Amino acid sequence: MTSNQIIDGFVLEFPIWSLFLLFILLAIAATGFATITSWWKLRHIPAASFWAPFTRLWIARITFSGKQYWKHREWHQKYGPLVRIGPQEVVTDSPAILRQINAINPSYNRGTYYKAGRFNPYHDNLFTTIEADAHSKARARSSAAYSGRETPGLEQRIDEQISTMMQLIRTKYAWSSAAKGDLQLLDLGHITNFFATDVISRIGFGYAIGYLQDDKDHYDFLGSIKRLWPYMSTIADLPWARAIFFSPLFLTLFGPKPTDRHGFGALMGVAAQLIRERMDSREGGQGDMLESLLNRNFSEEECESEGLLILLAGVESTACALRTIWTHVITSPRVYSGLKSEIDDATRNARVSTPITYAEGTQLSYLRAVVYEGIRMRPPLLGLFPKVVPSPGAWFEGHFFPAGTLLCANLSALLQSPELFGRDAQCFRPERFTELPDEQRKEMERNIELVFGHGQWMCAGKNIAFMEMFKTTFELFRNFDVEIAFPFTPCKTESYGVFLDSQLFVRVCLNI
């Protein structure tokens, strides 16, 4: 009997449904083996859920629930500094570990989680570049634009938008004894986003879109992003979903496009037009980020990709930080009084300019404490930001982590740690900074600054964000008295990688 006859006989003897069943059984066995192997590698790390070693769906469910921030804070109270949250993912609230894996070290790459920040199907930006070496080169090319080294008018452009915001509040929302008729309540959710968008477009492209000028969400950009956040953040937690929804094919077919009339795509179109006009004219002397990028030979496509990152990352994070700082000040009478007293004293004794400069703001001890304490109460971004353990593995807290393990940051828990910030860490108390010796204060500030990353992976816009926080906080409370409009229902808050605060209404009075 020939070999062909044997094979033919085998196929005839076993019908096709039997072969299909065999295939299913083999697939189940392979999946089971992979699951057990995955569980075994990190079996020594306590898991936040029974499902954590086997699937990421449970963490995606938390993200989609809008309760991400509060759930993340619970893990380390129960399980310690290292907690397993996925088949390969371990999260930590240890500043030492986070500094080690984020240091200037080419061995730790980013996880593919970062690809969820990609909206151009063909080009990565500084955020979505995951290889350490490639990121170092990309950062070196663009750092001058973000740092202000090649954007000399950076602070002046921020001052312009602060002035526009103060004027909007004064003319449309502020009450005074001379005011007649009903004035509107100010929604801090809207105005902080309007301010951040105009600042980013002005310093990025030399053109403020006009959110503050018109008190309007142009192109429904902010509204569309707000609606997208629950889905984008959930997809970011699932590797298979990221591979589909942020693939070049999907983005090409279904992603936002510069030709869109509304939403993120419409703003992409505005940015693309500004970039194209600048490249065609080659007009110099603008002193903005776009000019810096062009001076460093960024192509049109690279400028567009980097511009999308600037718009998306620079708006929500800064706006969230401003709302957190301001709301905590408004709802803390002692802090409100202390900050107003320092502002009045600095103004009366001519220790600050009009508007205040960033350098002057950092020298006001209570303002500085309020800003840092505000960031500590609620991180501007809530991502896991995983780094990949390199070969042959690494040891942390006496535990071995095999190569390929994804070490993630839990900033929600870190910033509320009693070990780092005292037994009253859950309370808003800026005095924790002013009552300490300088070295201890600086250490607390360094721990808080981990929300901006560290070392090689530090946020390129950190300096800009701090400039906005110091200057706007001072000017708001220098010019106005602010109070929560509805104390029993101050606002609705959900967290999806960022905080979405709605109906955060305040009553504003002129500070006479």
Tab-separated table of C-alpha atoms in Angstrom, residues 92-482:
chain	number	residue	atom	x	y	z
A	92	THR	CA	3.461	49.729	40.871
A	93	ASP	CA	3.120	52.824	43.046
A	94	SER	CA	6.813	52.846	43.983
A	95	PRO	CA	8.654	56.048	42.939
A	96	ALA	CA	11.982	54.178	43.025
A	97	ILE	CA	10.793	51.533	40.557
A	98	LEU	CA	9.204	54.106	38.263
A	99	ARG	CA	12.404	56.136	38.183
A	100	GLN	CA	14.458	53.042	37.421
A	101	ILE	CA	12.354	51.864	34.476
A	102	ASN	CA	11.995	55.390	33.066
A	103	ALA	CA	15.611	56.485	33.504
A	104	ILE	CA	17.773	57.330	30.527
A	105	ASN	CA	18.358	53.687	29.718
A	106	PRO	CA	17.987	52.202	26.220
A	107	SER	CA	17.054	48.773	27.574
A	108	TYR	CA	13.477	49.638	28.660
A	109	ASN	CA	11.126	50.231	25.730
A	110	ARG	CA	7.538	51.384	25.885
A	111	GLY	CA	4.720	48.871	25.544
A	112	THR	CA	2.409	48.935	22.533
A	113	TYR	CA	-0.162	50.624	24.804
A	114	TYR	CA	1.296	53.908	23.538
A	115	LYS	CA	0.115	53.167	20.004
A	116	ALA	CA	-3.343	54.251	21.166
A	117	GLY	CA	-2.079	57.832	20.738
A	118	ARG	CA	-1.594	57.374	17.014
A	119	PHE	CA	-4.027	59.134	14.678
A	120	ASN	CA	-1.885	59.456	11.587
A	121	PRO	CA	-1.913	56.027	9.887
A	122	TYR	CA	1.577	56.415	8.449
A	123	HIS	CA	3.627	58.408	10.953
A	124	ASP	CA	4.433	58.004	14.631
A	125	ASN	CA	4.820	60.977	16.938
A	126	LEU	CA	6.920	61.465	20.072
A	127	PHE	CA	4.281	59.683	22.188
A	128	THR	CA	3.788	56.648	19.937
A	129	THR	CA	7.504	56.017	19.327
A	130	ILE	CA	8.050	53.015	21.599
A	131	GLU	CA	11.691	51.996	20.996
A	132	ALA	CA	14.020	53.774	23.414
A	133	ASP	CA	16.745	54.578	20.871
A	134	ALA	CA	14.295	55.900	18.287
A	135	HIS	CA	12.521	57.953	20.943
A	136	SER	CA	15.800	59.513	22.107
A	137	LYS	CA	16.563	60.642	18.564
A	138	ALA	CA	13.030	61.965	18.015
A	139	ARG	CA	13.095	63.808	21.331
A	140	ALA	CA	16.461	65.394	20.515
A	141	ARG	CA	14.987	66.775	17.287
A	142	SER	CA	11.884	68.289	18.877
A	143	SER	CA	13.005	69.183	22.417
A	144	ALA	CA	13.940	72.758	21.513
A	145	ALA	CA	10.357	73.426	20.435
A	146	TYR	CA	8.882	72.244	23.728
A	147	SER	CA	11.514	73.607	26.096
A	148	GLY	CA	11.247	77.185	24.874
A	149	ARG	CA	14.842	77.282	23.682
A	150	GLU	CA	13.696	78.063	20.132
A	151	THR	CA	10.298	79.526	21.052
A	152	PRO	CA	11.273	82.825	22.702
A	153	GLY	CA	7.728	84.213	22.710
A	154	LEU	CA	6.293	81.233	24.554
A	155	GLU	CA	5.329	82.948	27.812
A	156	GLN	CA	4.081	86.055	26.037
A	157	ARG	CA	1.716	83.932	23.940
A	158	ILE	CA	0.378	82.265	27.088
A	159	ASP	CA	-0.100	85.745	28.596
A	160	GLU	CA	-2.233	86.713	25.588
A	161	GLN	CA	-4.640	83.844	26.221
A	162	ILE	CA	-4.736	84.514	29.973
A	163	SER	CA	-5.707	88.110	29.186
A	164	THR	CA	-8.431	86.908	26.804
A	165	MET	CA	-9.763	84.494	29.428
A	166	MET	CA	-9.824	87.164	32.147
A	167	GLN	CA	-11.637	89.519	29.779
A	168	LEU	CA	-14.224	86.859	28.921
A	169	ILE	CA	-14.908	86.166	32.603
A	170	ARG	CA	-15.035	89.875	33.442
A	171	THR	CA	-17.470	90.855	30.689
A	172	LYS	CA	-19.743	87.814	30.522
A	173	TYR	CA	-19.658	86.018	33.865
A	174	ALA	CA	-18.435	88.305	36.663
A	175	TRP	CA	-20.919	89.976	39.013
A	176	SER	CA	-20.361	93.355	40.608
A	177	SER	CA	-22.491	95.796	42.557
A	178	ALA	CA	-22.903	97.782	39.351
A	179	ALA	CA	-24.008	94.786	37.279
A	180	LYS	CA	-27.564	94.792	36.017
A	181	GLY	CA	-29.584	91.763	35.021
A	182	ASP	CA	-28.759	88.106	35.439
A	183	LEU	CA	-25.200	87.041	34.668
A	184	GLN	CA	-24.362	83.512	33.624
A	185	LEU	CA	-22.683	80.909	35.783
A	186	LEU	CA	-19.198	79.989	34.612
A	187	ASP	CA	-18.559	76.345	33.724
A	188	LEU	CA	-14.952	75.587	34.682
A	189	GLY	CA	-15.077	72.476	32.514
A	190	HIS	CA	-15.635	74.575	29.409
A	191	ILE	CA	-13.364	77.520	30.082
A	192	THR	CA	-10.334	75.438	31.098
A	193	ASN	CA	-10.598	73.431	27.873
A	194	PHE	CA	-11.109	76.579	25.814
A	195	PHE	CA	-8.034	78.168	27.391
A	196	ALA	CA	-5.817	75.102	26.944
A	197	THR	CA	-6.846	74.690	23.289
A	198	ASP	CA	-6.172	78.320	22.424
A	199	VAL	CA	-2.806	78.236	24.211
A	200	ILE	CA	-1.705	75.091	22.399
A	201	SER	CA	-2.809	76.315	18.978
A	202	ARG	CA	-1.154	79.706	19.587
A	203	ILE	CA	2.212	78.443	20.781
A	204	GLY	CA	2.122	75.457	18.448
A	205	PHE	CA	1.016	77.017	15.164
A	206	GLY	CA	1.082	80.762	15.807
A	207	TYR	CA	-2.712	80.957	15.631
A	208	ALA	CA	-5.245	80.924	18.471
A	209	ILE	CA	-8.340	79.212	17.122
A	210	GLY	CA	-10.641	81.465	19.121
A	211	TYR	CA	-12.353	79.271	21.692
A	212	LEU	CA	-12.028	81.989	24.332
A	213	GLN	CA	-12.705	84.854	21.961
A	214	ASP	CA	-16.006	83.316	20.856
A	215	ASP	CA	-16.738	81.319	24.048
A	216	LYS	CA	-17.503	78.410	21.754
A	217	ASP	CA	-16.337	74.865	20.990
A	218	HIS	CA	-15.204	75.350	17.401
A	219	TYR	CA	-15.672	72.310	15.141
A	220	ASP	CA	-17.140	70.425	18.135
A	221	PHE	CA	-13.538	69.311	18.737
A	222	LEU	CA	-13.749	69.202	22.526
A	223	GLY	CA	-17.200	67.641	22.497
A	224	SER	CA	-16.164	64.897	20.087
A	225	ILE	CA	-13.008	64.103	22.054
A	226	LYS	CA	-15.060	63.927	25.247
A	227	ARG	CA	-17.386	61.403	23.621
A	228	LEU	CA	-14.440	59.372	22.317
A	229	TRP	CA	-12.415	59.134	25.553
A	230	PRO	CA	-14.324	56.164	27.072
A	231	TYR	CA	-13.754	54.130	23.916
A	232	MET	CA	-10.158	55.197	23.261
A	233	SER	CA	-9.078	54.470	26.837
A	234	THR	CA	-10.801	51.083	26.893
A	235	ILE	CA	-9.276	50.073	23.565
A	236	ALA	CA	-5.852	51.117	24.892
A	237	ASP	CA	-6.148	48.421	27.592
A	238	LEU	CA	-6.698	45.598	25.066
A	239	PRO	CA	-3.776	44.647	22.772
A	240	TRP	CA	-5.995	42.959	20.176
A	241	ALA	CA	-8.298	45.999	20.064
A	242	ARG	CA	-5.325	48.362	19.701
A	243	ALA	CA	-4.009	46.248	16.845
A	244	ILE	CA	-7.320	46.671	15.022
A	245	PHE	CA	-8.511	50.195	15.780
A	246	PHE	CA	-5.121	51.914	15.587
A	247	SER	CA	-3.820	49.976	12.599
A	248	PRO	CA	-2.908	51.943	9.446
A	249	LEU	CA	-5.728	50.220	7.531
A	250	PHE	CA	-8.437	51.083	10.073
A	251	LEU	CA	-7.245	54.672	10.521
A	252	THR	CA	-7.075	55.141	6.753
A	253	LEU	CA	-10.630	53.880	6.274
A	254	PHE	CA	-12.398	55.079	9.409
A	255	GLY	CA	-10.084	57.440	11.312
A	256	PRO	CA	-10.450	61.235	11.510
A	257	LYS	CA	-9.502	63.061	8.318
A	258	PRO	CA	-8.503	66.673	7.615
A	259	THR	CA	-11.512	66.954	5.304
A	260	ASP	CA	-13.984	66.351	8.151
A	261	ARG	CA	-16.235	69.293	8.991
A	262	HIS	CA	-16.570	68.468	12.676
A	263	GLY	CA	-14.590	66.864	15.476
A	264	PHE	CA	-10.933	65.958	15.668
A	265	GLY	CA	-10.601	65.647	11.896
A	266	ALA	CA	-11.710	69.244	11.358
A	267	LEU	CA	-8.993	70.498	13.693
A	268	MET	CA	-6.517	68.244	11.882
A	269	GLY	CA	-7.512	70.126	8.747
A	270	VAL	CA	-6.860	73.499	10.372
A	271	ALA	CA	-3.430	72.350	11.557
A	272	ALA	CA	-2.586	70.886	8.137
A	273	GLN	CA	-3.550	74.143	6.425
A	274	LEU	CA	-1.433	76.246	8.787
A	275	ILE	CA	1.544	73.936	8.307
A	276	ARG	CA	1.180	73.965	4.526
A	277	GLU	CA	0.911	77.752	4.396
A	278	ARG	CA	3.987	78.144	6.582
A	279	MET	CA	6.007	75.736	4.448
A	280	ASP	CA	4.938	77.479	1.247
A	281	SER	CA	5.741	80.960	2.519
A	282	ARG	CA	8.829	79.981	4.531
A	283	GLU	CA	8.050	83.011	6.657
A	284	GLY	CA	10.396	83.219	9.622
A	285	GLY	CA	10.368	85.062	12.902
A	286	GLN	CA	7.225	83.409	14.260
A	287	GLY	CA	8.950	81.986	17.328
A	288	ASP	CA	6.453	79.139	17.689
A	289	MET	CA	6.798	75.358	17.862
A	290	LEU	CA	6.065	74.893	14.178
A	291	GLU	CA	8.952	77.159	13.192
A	292	SER	CA	11.281	75.227	15.501
A	293	LEU	CA	10.234	71.908	13.942
A	294	LEU	CA	10.691	73.244	10.409
A	295	ASN	CA	14.126	74.595	11.334
A	296	ARG	CA	15.014	71.024	12.314
A	297	ASN	CA	13.954	69.701	8.915
A	298	PHE	CA	10.682	68.097	9.955
A	299	SER	CA	8.671	67.137	6.887
A	300	GLU	CA	5.086	68.306	6.381
A	301	GLU	CA	3.785	64.883	7.433
A	302	GLU	CA	5.989	64.844	10.548
A	303	CYS	CA	4.783	68.320	11.539
A	304	GLU	CA	1.170	67.224	11.143
A	305	SER	CA	1.727	64.094	13.231
A	306	GLU	CA	3.488	66.059	15.974
A	307	GLY	CA	0.797	68.719	15.812
A	308	LEU	CA	-1.925	66.172	16.539
A	309	LEU	CA	0.000	65.054	19.613
A	310	ILE	CA	0.335	68.649	20.808
A	311	LEU	CA	-3.401	69.232	20.420
A	312	LEU	CA	-4.564	66.023	22.063
A	313	ALA	CA	-2.014	65.708	24.883
A	314	GLY	CA	-1.691	69.399	25.679
A	315	VAL	CA	-5.376	70.196	26.078
A	316	GLU	CA	-7.057	67.614	28.316
A	317	SER	CA	-4.155	67.171	30.733
A	318	THR	CA	-3.645	70.895	31.367
A	319	ALA	CA	-7.367	71.648	31.561
A	320	CYS	CA	-7.837	68.818	34.065
A	321	ALA	CA	-4.978	70.101	36.239
A	322	LEU	CA	-6.421	73.626	36.269
A	323	ARG	CA	-9.881	72.398	37.271
A	324	THR	CA	-8.428	70.267	40.054
A	325	ILE	CA	-6.346	73.096	41.511
A	326	TRP	CA	-9.073	75.718	41.282
A	327	THR	CA	-11.863	73.498	42.623
A	328	HIS	CA	-9.849	72.441	45.657
A	329	VAL	CA	-8.957	76.059	46.416
A	330	ILE	CA	-12.571	77.223	46.060
A	331	THR	CA	-13.877	74.492	48.354
A	332	SER	CA	-11.199	74.972	51.057
A	333	PRO	CA	-11.864	78.270	52.921
A	334	ARG	CA	-8.542	78.194	54.788
A	335	VAL	CA	-6.560	77.614	51.578
A	336	TYR	CA	-8.643	80.168	49.675
A	337	SER	CA	-7.926	82.799	52.318
A	338	GLY	CA	-4.220	81.959	52.478
A	339	LEU	CA	-3.760	82.103	48.709
A	340	LYS	CA	-5.691	85.369	48.353
A	341	SER	CA	-3.595	86.856	51.160
A	342	GLU	CA	-0.330	85.936	49.425
A	343	ILE	CA	-1.623	87.267	46.095
A	344	ASP	CA	-2.739	90.562	47.650
A	345	ASP	CA	0.556	90.978	49.504
A	346	ALA	CA	2.662	90.256	46.412
A	347	THR	CA	0.598	92.688	44.330
A	348	ARG	CA	0.554	95.427	46.958
A	349	ASN	CA	4.326	95.259	47.460
A	350	ALA	CA	5.054	95.145	43.710
A	351	ARG	CA	6.733	91.753	43.917
A	352	VAL	CA	4.934	90.545	40.800
A	353	SER	CA	4.263	91.877	37.322
A	354	THR	CA	0.945	92.168	35.512
A	355	PRO	CA	0.458	89.480	34.399
A	356	ILE	CA	2.672	87.530	36.758
A	357	THR	CA	5.712	85.880	35.183
A	358	TYR	CA	6.377	82.197	35.616
A	359	ALA	CA	9.650	82.942	37.430
A	360	GLU	CA	7.823	85.204	39.895
A	361	GLY	CA	5.108	82.615	40.474
A	362	THR	CA	7.519	79.868	41.433
A	363	GLN	CA	8.936	82.115	44.180
A	364	LEU	CA	5.571	82.482	45.932
A	365	SER	CA	5.691	79.660	48.439
A	366	TYR	CA	1.972	79.227	49.059
A	367	LEU	CA	1.031	79.459	45.373
A	368	ARG	CA	3.685	76.842	44.668
A	369	ALA	CA	2.298	74.607	47.411
A	370	VAL	CA	-1.253	75.005	46.079
A	371	VAL	CA	-0.226	74.048	42.535
A	372	TYR	CA	1.717	70.947	43.599
A	373	GLU	CA	-0.954	69.886	46.086
A	374	GLY	CA	-3.600	70.301	43.395
A	375	ILE	CA	-1.704	68.018	41.025
A	376	ARG	CA	-1.251	65.531	43.852
A	377	MET	CA	-4.961	65.343	44.550
A	378	ARG	CA	-5.738	64.160	41.042
A	379	PRO	CA	-3.201	63.315	38.314
A	380	PRO	CA	-3.893	65.024	34.965
A	381	LEU	CA	-3.568	61.684	33.138
A	382	LEU	CA	-4.398	58.181	34.379
A	383	GLY	CA	-2.741	55.900	31.828
A	384	LEU	CA	-0.799	52.781	32.775
A	385	PHE	CA	2.191	53.854	30.620
A	386	PRO	CA	3.869	50.396	30.594
A	387	LYS	CA	7.573	49.763	30.062
A	388	VAL	CA	8.855	46.407	28.816
A	389	VAL	CA	11.282	44.482	31.026
A	390	PRO	CA	14.328	43.698	28.841
A	391	SER	CA	16.154	40.389	28.547
A	392	PRO	CA	17.176	38.532	30.674
A	393	GLY	CA	14.677	39.966	33.196
A	394	ALA	CA	14.884	42.213	36.261
A	395	TRP	CA	14.506	42.141	40.042
A	396	PHE	CA	12.243	44.552	41.958
A	397	GLU	CA	11.256	44.384	45.631
A	398	GLY	CA	12.823	40.919	45.870
A	399	HIS	CA	10.759	39.542	42.969
A	400	PHE	CA	12.027	38.417	39.572
A	401	PHE	CA	10.257	39.705	36.476
A	402	PRO	CA	10.932	37.794	33.253
A	403	ALA	CA	11.691	39.595	30.005
A	404	GLY	CA	8.545	40.868	28.336
A	405	THR	CA	6.757	41.759	31.578
A	406	LEU	CA	4.983	45.114	31.316
A	407	LEU	CA	5.661	47.291	34.365
A	408	CYS	CA	2.965	49.955	34.672
A	409	ALA	CA	2.546	53.142	36.712
A	410	ASN	CA	-0.272	53.646	39.202
A	411	LEU	CA	-0.108	57.395	39.694
A	412	SER	CA	-3.522	57.499	41.357
A	413	ALA	CA	-2.201	55.412	44.252
A	414	LEU	CA	1.280	56.949	44.358
A	415	LEU	CA	-0.038	60.488	44.852
A	416	GLN	CA	-2.294	59.380	47.718
A	417	SER	CA	0.393	57.357	49.513
A	418	PRO	CA	0.592	58.013	53.293
A	419	GLU	CA	4.218	56.835	53.232
A	420	LEU	CA	5.136	59.585	50.785
A	421	PHE	CA	2.828	62.423	51.808
A	422	GLY	CA	1.740	61.791	55.383
A	423	ARG	CA	-1.191	60.209	57.173
A	424	ASP	CA	-3.560	62.862	55.833
A	425	ALA	CA	-2.547	62.197	52.212
A	426	GLN	CA	-6.181	62.043	51.108
A	427	CYS	CA	-6.771	65.612	52.292
A	428	PHE	CA	-6.020	68.788	50.342
A	429	ARG	CA	-3.493	70.537	52.575
A	430	PRO	CA	-0.864	72.682	50.792
A	431	GLU	CA	0.813	73.390	54.137
A	432	ARG	CA	2.447	69.959	53.950
A	433	PHE	CA	4.969	71.645	51.610
A	434	THR	CA	5.505	74.903	53.474
A	435	GLU	CA	6.074	73.279	56.872
A	436	LEU	CA	8.947	71.050	55.689
A	437	PRO	CA	12.666	71.761	55.246
A	438	ASP	CA	13.617	72.535	51.646
A	439	GLU	CA	15.130	69.137	50.880
A	440	GLN	CA	12.063	67.226	52.058
A	441	ARG	CA	9.782	69.622	50.195
A	442	LYS	CA	11.764	69.134	47.002
A	443	GLU	CA	11.572	65.360	47.393
A	444	MET	CA	7.782	65.546	47.642
A	445	GLU	CA	7.695	67.782	44.573
A	446	ARG	CA	9.888	65.328	42.645
A	447	ASN	CA	7.503	62.496	43.515
A	448	ILE	CA	4.541	64.533	42.286
A	449	GLU	CA	6.367	65.414	39.071
A	450	LEU	CA	6.336	61.718	38.181
A	451	VAL	CA	2.903	62.450	36.676
A	452	PHE	CA	4.923	63.979	33.825
A	453	GLY	CA	7.104	60.899	33.454
A	454	HIS	CA	10.780	60.693	34.244
A	455	GLY	CA	14.158	60.589	32.570
A	456	GLN	CA	14.058	59.580	28.945
A	457	TRP	CA	10.265	59.383	28.888
A	458	MET	CA	9.502	62.696	30.612
A	459	CYS	CA	6.677	64.713	29.050
A	460	ALA	CA	8.196	67.220	26.642
A	461	GLY	CA	5.531	69.808	27.512
A	462	LYS	CA	6.063	69.714	31.282
A	463	ASN	CA	7.498	73.236	31.431
A	464	ILE	CA	4.578	74.642	29.436
A	465	ALA	CA	2.030	72.918	31.674
A	466	PHE	CA	3.597	74.318	34.853
A	467	MET	CA	3.746	77.770	33.319
A	468	GLU	CA	0.012	77.650	32.579
A	469	MET	CA	-0.870	76.350	36.046
A	470	PHE	CA	1.136	78.925	38.003
A	471	LYS	CA	0.148	81.926	35.917
A	472	THR	CA	-3.576	81.230	35.485
A	473	THR	CA	-4.116	80.276	39.130
A	474	PHE	CA	-2.537	83.523	40.304
A	475	GLU	CA	-4.406	85.701	37.800
A	476	LEU	CA	-7.803	84.080	38.383
A	477	PHE	CA	-7.734	84.671	42.127
A	478	ARG	CA	-6.038	88.058	41.756
A	479	ASN	CA	-8.932	89.320	39.628
A	480	PHE	CA	-11.952	87.458	40.955
A	481	ASP	CA	-13.678	85.875	43.904
A	482	VAL	CA	-14.994	82.450	42.948
